[in-house]
Amino acid sequence: MEIDYKIIGQRIKEARKRKEWSQEKLSEEIDVAVAYISRIERGEQVNLKRLAQISKALGISLEYLIEGTATEASNYLDKELYETLLTCTPAKQRLIYNIAKIVSNAKFV
């Protein structure tokens, strides 16, 4: 898997804006220069230590920043499943639906 720093930067920016934080506020929280936050949000490479600090400050998981999924959320696969279904033919969509229906009604011991 190749790491896409542009997407990571976009996710950081979106999370920061959801918190209504400026780049200055985030930079203060993790004790770095504002210019550093700006470069990260534009897609410059960031090390794992800083990424962990950013995820903690913004209250989002590292997994979300890197992969775009948040497994602690109960619906973390919704987007991936939806996107997968969009690429399937109607027949395959029906098959996937039928399998999901069977699995959801199954009683596992």
PDB file of C-alpha atoms in Angstrom:
ATOM      1  CA  MET A   1       0.000   0.000   0.000  1.00  0.00           C
ATOM      2  CA  GLU A   2       1.364   3.379  -0.972  1.00  0.00           C
ATOM      3  CA  ILE A   3       0.578   6.248   1.364  1.00  0.00           C
ATOM      4  CA  ASP A   4      -1.213   9.179  -0.286  1.00  0.00           C
ATOM      5  CA  TYR A   5      -0.149  12.246   1.659  1.00  0.00           C
ATOM      6  CA  LYS A   6      -2.449  14.543  -0.323  1.00  0.00           C
ATOM      7  CA  ILE A   7      -5.498  12.595   0.871  1.00  0.00           C
ATOM      8  CA  ILE A   8      -4.142  12.515   4.424  1.00  0.00           C
ATOM      9  CA  GLY A   9      -3.718  16.288   4.250  1.00  0.00           C
ATOM     10  CA  GLN A  10      -7.295  16.695   2.999  1.00  0.00           C
ATOM     11  CA  ARG A  11      -8.623  14.534   5.838  1.00  0.00           C
ATOM     12  CA  ILE A  12      -6.682  16.573   8.386  1.00  0.00           C
ATOM     13  CA  LYS A  13      -8.001  19.810   6.926  1.00  0.00           C
ATOM     14  CA  GLU A  14     -11.602  18.527   6.909  1.00  0.00           C
ATOM     15  CA  ALA A  15     -11.342  17.293  10.514  1.00  0.00           C
ATOM     16  CA  ARG A  16      -9.776  20.579  11.597  1.00  0.00           C
ATOM     17  CA  LYS A  17     -12.551  22.575   9.949  1.00  0.00           C
ATOM     18  CA  ARG A  18     -15.247  20.337  11.498  1.00  0.00           C
ATOM     19  CA  LYS A  19     -13.790  21.264  14.872  1.00  0.00           C
ATOM     20  CA  GLU A  20     -13.814  24.892  13.731  1.00  0.00           C
ATOM     21  CA  TRP A  21     -10.092  25.141  14.398  1.00  0.00           C
ATOM     22  CA  SER A  22      -7.684  27.323  12.484  1.00  0.00           C
ATOM     23  CA  GLN A  23      -4.306  26.046  11.387  1.00  0.00           C
ATOM     24  CA  GLU A  24      -2.919  28.214  14.171  1.00  0.00           C
ATOM     25  CA  LYS A  25      -5.015  26.405  16.795  1.00  0.00           C
ATOM     26  CA  LEU A  26      -3.911  22.969  15.560  1.00  0.00           C
ATOM     27  CA  SER A  27      -0.285  24.075  15.408  1.00  0.00           C
ATOM     28  CA  GLU A  28      -0.507  25.274  19.034  1.00  0.00           C
ATOM     29  CA  GLU A  29      -2.080  21.966  20.131  1.00  0.00           C
ATOM     30  CA  ILE A  30       0.804  19.890  18.756  1.00  0.00           C
ATOM     31  CA  ASP A  31       3.536  22.529  19.192  1.00  0.00           C
ATOM     32  CA  VAL A  32       4.617  23.038  15.582  1.00  0.00           C
ATOM     33  CA  ALA A  33       4.772  26.002  13.224  1.00  0.00           C
ATOM     34  CA  VAL A  34       1.635  27.040  11.344  1.00  0.00           C
ATOM     35  CA  ALA A  35       3.583  26.656   8.100  1.00  0.00           C
ATOM     36  CA  TYR A  36       4.139  22.981   8.967  1.00  0.00           C
ATOM     37  CA  ILE A  37       0.388  22.375   9.293  1.00  0.00           C
ATOM     38  CA  SER A  38      -0.146  24.168   5.992  1.00  0.00           C
ATOM     39  CA  ARG A  39       2.423  21.968   4.250  1.00  0.00           C
ATOM     40  CA  ILE A  40       0.866  18.792   5.688  1.00  0.00           C
ATOM     41  CA  GLU A  41      -2.596  19.853   4.541  1.00  0.00           C
ATOM     42  CA  ARG A  42      -1.201  20.464   1.040  1.00  0.00           C
ATOM     43  CA  GLY A  43       0.111  16.896   0.922  1.00  0.00           C
ATOM     44  CA  GLU A  44       3.677  17.017   2.170  1.00  0.00           C
ATOM     45  CA  GLN A  45       4.981  13.923   3.856  1.00  0.00           C
ATOM     46  CA  VAL A  46       4.392  13.709   7.611  1.00  0.00           C
ATOM     47  CA  ASN A  47       5.997  11.312  10.053  1.00  0.00           C
ATOM     48  CA  LEU A  48       3.995   8.868  12.141  1.00  0.00           C
ATOM     49  CA  LYS A  49       4.720  10.662  15.438  1.00  0.00           C
ATOM     50  CA  ARG A  50       3.240  13.932  14.156  1.00  0.00           C
ATOM     51  CA  LEU A  51       0.344  12.121  12.509  1.00  0.00           C
ATOM     52  CA  ALA A  52      -0.466  10.485  15.858  1.00  0.00           C
ATOM     53  CA  GLN A  53      -0.357  13.876  17.591  1.00  0.00           C
ATOM     54  CA  ILE A  54      -2.658  15.373  14.963  1.00  0.00           C
ATOM     55  CA  SER A  55      -5.138  12.493  15.194  1.00  0.00           C
ATOM     56  CA  LYS A  56      -5.257  12.786  18.981  1.00  0.00           C
ATOM     57  CA  ALA A  57      -5.669  16.576  18.890  1.00  0.00           C
ATOM     58  CA  LEU A  58      -8.471  16.358  16.327  1.00  0.00           C
ATOM     59  CA  GLY A  59     -10.136  13.356  17.970  1.00  0.00           C
ATOM     60  CA  ILE A  60      -9.909  11.117  14.909  1.00  0.00           C
ATOM     61  CA  SER A  61      -8.215   7.778  14.444  1.00  0.00           C
ATOM     62  CA  LEU A  62      -4.893   7.236  12.736  1.00  0.00           C
ATOM     63  CA  GLU A  63      -6.598   4.573  10.675  1.00  0.00           C
ATOM     64  CA  TYR A  64      -9.029   7.145   9.337  1.00  0.00           C
ATOM     65  CA  LEU A  65      -6.251   9.563   8.428  1.00  0.00           C
ATOM     66  CA  ILE A  66      -4.248   6.913   6.590  1.00  0.00           C
ATOM     67  CA  GLU A  67      -6.932   4.653   5.104  1.00  0.00           C
ATOM     68  CA  GLY A  68     -10.134   6.671   5.280  1.00  0.00           C
ATOM     69  CA  THR A  69     -11.930   4.205   7.528  1.00  0.00           C
ATOM     70  CA  ALA A  70     -12.808   4.435  11.173  1.00  0.00           C
ATOM     71  CA  THR A  71     -13.413   0.966  12.544  1.00  0.00           C
ATOM     72  CA  GLU A  72     -14.642   2.237  15.901  1.00  0.00           C
ATOM     73  CA  ALA A  73     -17.743   3.570  14.167  1.00  0.00           C
ATOM     74  CA  SER A  74     -20.485   1.012  13.682  1.00  0.00           C
ATOM     75  CA  ASN A  75     -20.985   2.072  10.055  1.00  0.00           C
ATOM     76  CA  TYR A  76     -17.363   2.320   8.965  1.00  0.00           C
ATOM     77  CA  LEU A  77     -17.924   0.037   5.965  1.00  0.00           C
ATOM     78  CA  ASP A  78     -20.987   1.827   4.611  1.00  0.00           C
ATOM     79  CA  LYS A  79     -19.059   3.977   2.143  1.00  0.00           C
ATOM     80  CA  GLU A  80     -16.843   1.126   0.949  1.00  0.00           C
ATOM     81  CA  LEU A  81     -19.809  -1.195   0.500  1.00  0.00           C
ATOM     82  CA  TYR A  82     -21.768   1.473  -1.354  1.00  0.00           C
ATOM     83  CA  GLU A  83     -18.840   2.215  -3.685  1.00  0.00           C
ATOM     84  CA  THR A  84     -18.359  -1.489  -4.339  1.00  0.00           C
ATOM     85  CA  LEU A  85     -22.034  -1.928  -5.179  1.00  0.00           C
ATOM     86  CA  LEU A  86     -21.848   0.945  -7.668  1.00  0.00           C
ATOM     87  CA  THR A  87     -19.290  -0.988  -9.707  1.00  0.00           C
ATOM     88  CA  CYS A  88     -21.417  -4.160  -9.822  1.00  0.00           C
ATOM     89  CA  THR A  89     -23.980  -5.164 -12.394  1.00  0.00           C
ATOM     90  CA  PRO A  90     -27.600  -5.287 -11.208  1.00  0.00           C
ATOM     91  CA  ALA A  91     -27.370  -9.087 -11.112  1.00  0.00           C
ATOM     92  CA  LYS A  92     -24.320  -8.976  -8.853  1.00  0.00           C
ATOM     93  CA  GLN A  93     -25.986  -6.363  -6.654  1.00  0.00           C
ATOM     94  CA  ARG A  94     -28.985  -8.690  -6.214  1.00  0.00           C
ATOM     95  CA  LEU A  95     -26.658 -11.599  -5.359  1.00  0.00           C
ATOM     96  CA  ILE A  96     -24.791  -9.514  -2.769  1.00  0.00           C
ATOM     97  CA  TYR A  97     -28.125  -8.386  -1.308  1.00  0.00           C
ATOM     98  CA  ASN A  98     -29.380 -11.978  -1.059  1.00  0.00           C
ATOM     99  CA  ILE A  99     -26.166 -13.125   0.631  1.00  0.00           C
ATOM    100  CA  ALA A 100     -26.322 -10.223   3.085  1.00  0.00           C
ATOM    101  CA  LYS A 101     -29.950 -11.055   3.863  1.00  0.00           C
ATOM    102  CA  ILE A 102     -29.091 -14.698   4.586  1.00  0.00           C
ATOM    103  CA  VAL A 103     -26.125 -13.746   6.776  1.00  0.00           C
ATOM    104  CA  SER A 104     -28.073 -11.135   8.714  1.00  0.00           C
ATOM    105  CA  ASN A 105     -30.811 -13.668   9.512  1.00  0.00           C
ATOM    106  CA  ALA A 106     -28.407 -16.473  10.435  1.00  0.00           C
ATOM    107  CA  LYS A 107     -28.007 -17.464  14.035  1.00  0.00           C
ATOM    108  CA  PHE A 108     -24.366 -18.000  14.931  1.00  0.00           C
ATOM    109  CA  VAL A 109     -23.537 -20.144  17.891  1.00  0.00           C
TER     110      VAL A 109
END
